[in-house]
Tab-separated table of C-alpha atoms in Angstrom:
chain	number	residue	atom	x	y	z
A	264	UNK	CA	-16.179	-11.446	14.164
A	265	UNK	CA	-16.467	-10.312	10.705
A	266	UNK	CA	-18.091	-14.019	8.917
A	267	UNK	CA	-18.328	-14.918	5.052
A	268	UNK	CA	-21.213	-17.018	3.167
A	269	UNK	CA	-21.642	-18.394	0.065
A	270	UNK	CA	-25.166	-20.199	0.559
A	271	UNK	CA	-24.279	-22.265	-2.534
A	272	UNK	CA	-22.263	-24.589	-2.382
A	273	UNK	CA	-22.674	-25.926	-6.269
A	274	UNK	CA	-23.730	-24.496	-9.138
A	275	UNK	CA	-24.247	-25.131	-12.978
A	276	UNK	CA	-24.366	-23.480	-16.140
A	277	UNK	CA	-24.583	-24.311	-20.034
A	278	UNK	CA	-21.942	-22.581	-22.095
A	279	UNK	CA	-22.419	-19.556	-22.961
A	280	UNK	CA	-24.908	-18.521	-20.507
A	281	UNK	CA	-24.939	-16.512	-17.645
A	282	UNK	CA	-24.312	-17.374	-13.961
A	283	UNK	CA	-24.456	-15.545	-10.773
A	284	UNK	CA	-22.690	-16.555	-7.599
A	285	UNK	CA	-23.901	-15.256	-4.139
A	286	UNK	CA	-21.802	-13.942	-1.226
A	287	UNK	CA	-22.662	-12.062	2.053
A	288	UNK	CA	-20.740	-10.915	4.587
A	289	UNK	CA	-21.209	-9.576	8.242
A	290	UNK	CA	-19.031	-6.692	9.341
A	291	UNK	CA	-19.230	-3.826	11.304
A	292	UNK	CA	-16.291	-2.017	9.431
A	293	UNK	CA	-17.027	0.732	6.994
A	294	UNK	CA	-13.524	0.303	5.013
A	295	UNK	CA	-12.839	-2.879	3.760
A	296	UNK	CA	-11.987	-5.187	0.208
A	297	UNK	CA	-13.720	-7.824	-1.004
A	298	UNK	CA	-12.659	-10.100	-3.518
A	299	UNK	CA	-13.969	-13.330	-5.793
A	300	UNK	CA	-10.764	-15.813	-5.809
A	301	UNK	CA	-11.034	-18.792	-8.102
A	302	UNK	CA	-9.144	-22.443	-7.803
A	303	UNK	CA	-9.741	-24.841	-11.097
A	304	UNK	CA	-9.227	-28.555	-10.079
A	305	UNK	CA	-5.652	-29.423	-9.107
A	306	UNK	CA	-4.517	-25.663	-9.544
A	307	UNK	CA	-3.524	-22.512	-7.824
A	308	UNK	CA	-6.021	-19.996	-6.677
A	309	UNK	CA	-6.362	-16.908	-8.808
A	310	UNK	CA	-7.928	-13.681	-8.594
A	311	UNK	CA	-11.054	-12.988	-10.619
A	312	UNK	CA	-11.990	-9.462	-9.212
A	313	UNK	CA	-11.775	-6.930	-6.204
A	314	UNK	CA	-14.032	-4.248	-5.125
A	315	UNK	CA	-12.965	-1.716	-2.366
A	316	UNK	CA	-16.244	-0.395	-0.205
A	317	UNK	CA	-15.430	3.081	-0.568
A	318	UNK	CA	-15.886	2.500	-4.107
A	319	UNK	CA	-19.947	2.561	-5.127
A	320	UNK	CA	-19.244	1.837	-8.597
A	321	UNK	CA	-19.575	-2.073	-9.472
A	322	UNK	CA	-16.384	-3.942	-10.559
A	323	UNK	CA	-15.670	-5.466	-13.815
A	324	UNK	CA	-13.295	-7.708	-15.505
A	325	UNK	CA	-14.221	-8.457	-19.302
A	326	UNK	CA	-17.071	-11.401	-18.519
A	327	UNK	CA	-16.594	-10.978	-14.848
A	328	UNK	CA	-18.555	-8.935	-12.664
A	329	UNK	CA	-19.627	-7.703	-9.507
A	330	UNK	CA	-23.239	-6.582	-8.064
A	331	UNK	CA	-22.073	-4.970	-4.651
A	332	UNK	CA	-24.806	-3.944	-1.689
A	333	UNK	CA	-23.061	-2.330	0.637
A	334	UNK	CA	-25.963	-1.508	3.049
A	335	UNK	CA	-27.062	-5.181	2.080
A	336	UNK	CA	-23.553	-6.324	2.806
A	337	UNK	CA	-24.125	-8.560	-0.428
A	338	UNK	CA	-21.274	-8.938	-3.063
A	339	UNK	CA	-22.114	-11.541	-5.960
A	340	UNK	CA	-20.565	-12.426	-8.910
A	341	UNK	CA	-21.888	-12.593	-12.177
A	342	UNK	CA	-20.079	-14.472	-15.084
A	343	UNK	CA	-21.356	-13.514	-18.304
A	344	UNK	CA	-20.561	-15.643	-21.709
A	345	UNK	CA	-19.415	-19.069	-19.662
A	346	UNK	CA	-16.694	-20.877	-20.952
A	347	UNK	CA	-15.993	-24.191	-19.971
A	348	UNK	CA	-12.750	-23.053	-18.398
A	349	UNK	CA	-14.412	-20.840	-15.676
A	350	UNK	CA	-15.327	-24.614	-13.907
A	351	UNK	CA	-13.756	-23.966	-10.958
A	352	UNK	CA	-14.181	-23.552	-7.162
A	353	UNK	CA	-15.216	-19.979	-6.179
A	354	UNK	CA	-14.475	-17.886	-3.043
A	355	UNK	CA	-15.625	-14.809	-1.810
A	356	UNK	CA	-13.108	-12.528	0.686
A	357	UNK	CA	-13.546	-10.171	2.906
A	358	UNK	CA	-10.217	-8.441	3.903
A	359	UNK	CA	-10.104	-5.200	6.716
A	360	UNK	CA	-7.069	-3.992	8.166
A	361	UNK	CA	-6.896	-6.773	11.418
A	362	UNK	CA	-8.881	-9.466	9.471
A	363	UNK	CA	-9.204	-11.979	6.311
A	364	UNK	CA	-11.681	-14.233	5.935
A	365	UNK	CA	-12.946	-16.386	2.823
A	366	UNK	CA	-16.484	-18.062	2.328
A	367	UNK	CA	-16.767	-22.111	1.884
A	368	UNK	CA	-16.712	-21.601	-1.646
A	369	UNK	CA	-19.513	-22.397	-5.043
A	370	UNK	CA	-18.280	-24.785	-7.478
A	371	UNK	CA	-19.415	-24.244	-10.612
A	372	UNK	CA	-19.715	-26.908	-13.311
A	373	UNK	CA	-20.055	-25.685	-16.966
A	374	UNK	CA	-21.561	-28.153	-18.980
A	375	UNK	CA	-21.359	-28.130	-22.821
B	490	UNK	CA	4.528	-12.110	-12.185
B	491	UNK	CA	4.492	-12.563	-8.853
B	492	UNK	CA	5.389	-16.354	-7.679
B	493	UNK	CA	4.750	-17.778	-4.516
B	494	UNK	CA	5.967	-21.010	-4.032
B	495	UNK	CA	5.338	-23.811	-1.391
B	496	UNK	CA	8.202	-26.272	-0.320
B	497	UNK	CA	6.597	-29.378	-0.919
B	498	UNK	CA	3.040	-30.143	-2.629
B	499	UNK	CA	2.785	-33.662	-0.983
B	500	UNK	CA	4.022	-34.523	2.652
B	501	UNK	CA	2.956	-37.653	4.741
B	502	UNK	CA	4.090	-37.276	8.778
B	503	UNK	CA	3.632	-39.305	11.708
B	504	UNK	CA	1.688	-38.606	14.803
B	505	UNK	CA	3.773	-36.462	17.274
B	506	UNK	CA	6.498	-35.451	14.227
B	507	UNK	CA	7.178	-31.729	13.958
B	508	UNK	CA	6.721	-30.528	10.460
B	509	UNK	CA	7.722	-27.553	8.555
B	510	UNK	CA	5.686	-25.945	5.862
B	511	UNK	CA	8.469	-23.422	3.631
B	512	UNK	CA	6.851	-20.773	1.776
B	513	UNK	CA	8.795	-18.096	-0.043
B	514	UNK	CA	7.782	-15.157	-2.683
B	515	UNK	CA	10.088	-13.103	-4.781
B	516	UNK	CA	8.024	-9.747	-5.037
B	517	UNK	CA	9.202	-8.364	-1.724
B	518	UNK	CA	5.729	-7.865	-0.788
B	519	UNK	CA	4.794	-6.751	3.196
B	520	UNK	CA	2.310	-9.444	3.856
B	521	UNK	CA	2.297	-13.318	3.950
B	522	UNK	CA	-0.324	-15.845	5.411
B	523	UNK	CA	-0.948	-19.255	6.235
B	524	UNK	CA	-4.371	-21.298	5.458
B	525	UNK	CA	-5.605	-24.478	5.713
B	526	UNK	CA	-8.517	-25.529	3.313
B	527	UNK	CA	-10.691	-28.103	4.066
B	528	UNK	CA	-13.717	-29.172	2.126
B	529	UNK	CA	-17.196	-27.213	2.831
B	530	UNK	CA	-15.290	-24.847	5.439
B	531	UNK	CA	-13.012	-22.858	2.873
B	532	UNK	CA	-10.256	-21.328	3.554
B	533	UNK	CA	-9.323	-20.594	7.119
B	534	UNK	CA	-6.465	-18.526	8.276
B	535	UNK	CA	-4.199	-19.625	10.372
B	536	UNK	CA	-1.285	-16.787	10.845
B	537	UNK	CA	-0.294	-13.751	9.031
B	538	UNK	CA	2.786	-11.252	8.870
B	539	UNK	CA	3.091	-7.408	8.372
B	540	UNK	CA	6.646	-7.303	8.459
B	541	UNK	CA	9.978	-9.620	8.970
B	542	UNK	CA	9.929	-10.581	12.417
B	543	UNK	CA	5.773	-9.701	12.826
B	544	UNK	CA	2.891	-12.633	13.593
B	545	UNK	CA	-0.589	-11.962	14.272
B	546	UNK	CA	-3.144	-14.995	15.034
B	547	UNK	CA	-5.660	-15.979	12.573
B	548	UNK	CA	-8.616	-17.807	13.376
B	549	UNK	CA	-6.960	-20.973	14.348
B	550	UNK	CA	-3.333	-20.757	15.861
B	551	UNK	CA	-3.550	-23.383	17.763
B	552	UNK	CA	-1.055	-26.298	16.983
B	553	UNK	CA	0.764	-24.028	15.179
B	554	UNK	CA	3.599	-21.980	15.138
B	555	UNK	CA	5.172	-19.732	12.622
B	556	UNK	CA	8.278	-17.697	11.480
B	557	UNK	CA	9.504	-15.069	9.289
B	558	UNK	CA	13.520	-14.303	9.788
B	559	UNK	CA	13.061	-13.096	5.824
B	560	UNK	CA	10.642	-10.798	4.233
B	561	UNK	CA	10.818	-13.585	1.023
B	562	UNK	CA	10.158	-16.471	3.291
B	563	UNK	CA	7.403	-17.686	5.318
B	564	UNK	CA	7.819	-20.744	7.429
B	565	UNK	CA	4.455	-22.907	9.612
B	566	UNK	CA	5.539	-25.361	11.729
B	567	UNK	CA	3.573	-27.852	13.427
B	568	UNK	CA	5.049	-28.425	16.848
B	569	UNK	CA	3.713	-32.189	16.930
B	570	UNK	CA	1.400	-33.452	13.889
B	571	UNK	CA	-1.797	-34.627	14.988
B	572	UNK	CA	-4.264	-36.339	12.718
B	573	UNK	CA	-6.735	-33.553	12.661
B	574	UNK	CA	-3.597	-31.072	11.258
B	575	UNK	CA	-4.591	-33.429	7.543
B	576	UNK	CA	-5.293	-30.920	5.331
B	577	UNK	CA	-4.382	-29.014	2.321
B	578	UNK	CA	-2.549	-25.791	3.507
B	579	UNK	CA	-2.036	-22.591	1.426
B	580	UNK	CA	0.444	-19.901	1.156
B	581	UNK	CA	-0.465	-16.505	-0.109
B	582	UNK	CA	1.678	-12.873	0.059
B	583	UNK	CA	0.180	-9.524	-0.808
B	584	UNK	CA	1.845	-6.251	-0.994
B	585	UNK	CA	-0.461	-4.445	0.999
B	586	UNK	CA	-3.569	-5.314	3.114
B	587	UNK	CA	-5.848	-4.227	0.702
B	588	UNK	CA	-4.584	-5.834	-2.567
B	589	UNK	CA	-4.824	-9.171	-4.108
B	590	UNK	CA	-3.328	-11.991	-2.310
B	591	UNK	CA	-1.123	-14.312	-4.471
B	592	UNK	CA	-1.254	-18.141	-3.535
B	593	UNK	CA	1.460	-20.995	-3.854
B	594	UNK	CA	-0.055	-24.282	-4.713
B	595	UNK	CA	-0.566	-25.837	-1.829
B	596	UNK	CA	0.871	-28.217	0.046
B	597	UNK	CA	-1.647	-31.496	0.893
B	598	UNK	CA	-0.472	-33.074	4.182
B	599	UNK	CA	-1.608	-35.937	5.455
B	600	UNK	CA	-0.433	-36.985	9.160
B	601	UNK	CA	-0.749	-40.786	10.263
C-alpha cells in the first residue's frame, strides 16, 4: 500500500524567510499526482500546488514551490517570502487511479 | 468557484445512534470522498465515488456506510456511533482523479 510521510510534524519560520517542508512517499506506480493541501486554523483546506509524475519539470505557484525526486520518491515544498498568513497545517497527497492518501501533516508557525 | 458544503459543522450523538453526514457540491464533478482527520494521523479516507450509484473502500470502511443517489450529493452514515467514530470528518469532490480535490469544512463530531 502506497504510504505518505511528512517527518515533521512542526515547523517555524521568521517572516520573510524561506521554509521548506518535507514529504516522501512509497509507491510502486509510475503515473500518479501529488499535491501540497493547506488548512489555516478553523478553516477549509485549500490547494497550494500539484505536480503530475510524468511531468519532470518542478511546480510553481508565485512563492510556492515544489522540489520533486521522482526516483527519490521525495516531493517537498518550499515557501519562499513567508507571510504570516501561510501559518497553517500542511499536507502532502499522493493520488493514483485506485488510491488517495495524505501525510500527518507540518504545521508551520510564522513568527514576526 | 467550486463549493462543497457539509450539512452540519458541529454534531454531538449518543452511543449506538445512527448518524448521517450530508455532503453536496454544485460543480457536477465525477468524484466525491469521505475523511476523517484526526490529530498526528492526517487525513484518512474512508470511502470514495466515481459515479452516482459507485463506492469503493478507503482505508477504513469499517463502521461506515455510504451513499450517492445524486452526482451533487454525498451522504456517510454511521450505522451505530461508537466513541472511537469522534472525529472531525471531511468532504472533498474532484472532477477527475487526477485534479485538485475541493473540501467542505468539516464537520467535528463528537459521540457520547
Amino acid at each position: 500500500a502506497q504510504t505518505v510521510t511528512q517527518s515533521q510534524p512542526e515547523m517555524s519560520v521568521q517572516e520573510a524567510e524561506t521554509v521548506t517542508l518535507s514529504c516522501t512517499y512509497d509507491t510502486s506506480e509510475s503515473d500518479y499526482y501529488l499535491f501540497w493541501y493547506k488548512q489555516p486554523p478553523s478553516r477549509q483546506m485549500i490547494l497550494v500546488i500539484r505536480q503530475e509524475a510524468y511531468k519532470q519539470q518542478n511546480a510553481t505557484e508565485n512563492r510556492f514551490s515544489v522540489n520533486f525526486q521522482k526516483a527519490a520518491k521525495s516531493f517537498s515544498l518550499k515557501i519562499s517570502d513567508s507571510q504570516l498568513g501561510d501559518a497553517a497545517m500542511y499536507f502532502c497527497a499522493y493520488r493514483n487511479p485506485n488510491d488517495m492518501r495524505f501525510g500527518a501533516g507540518t504545521r508551520l508557525t510564522v513568527k514576526p | 468557484d467550486v463549493k462543497v458544503t457539509q450539512s452540519s459543522r458541529y454534531l454531538v450523538k449518543r452511543t449506538g445512534e445512527k448518524v448521517f453526514l450530508e455532503c453536496v457540491q454544485d460543480m457536477d464533478h465525477e468524484n466525491m470522498f469521505w475523511y476523517r482527520q484526526d490529530p498526528g494521523l492526517g487525513l484518512r479516507l474512508i470511502y470514495f465515488s466515481y459515479d452516482v450509484k459507485m463506492k469503493e473502500k478507503g482505508d477504513i470502511p469499517e463502521g461506515y456506510s455510504v451513499s450517492r443517489e445524486k452526482k451533487e450529493r454525498f451522504s456517510l452514515i454511521l450505522e451505530s456511533a461508537s466513541t472511537n467514530q469522534t472525529s472531525m470528518y471531511l468532504c472533498a469532490s474532484s472532477l477527475s482523479q487526477g485534479e485538485t480535490q475541493y473540501f467542505g469544512p468539516g464537520t467535528r463530531l463528537l459521540v457520547l
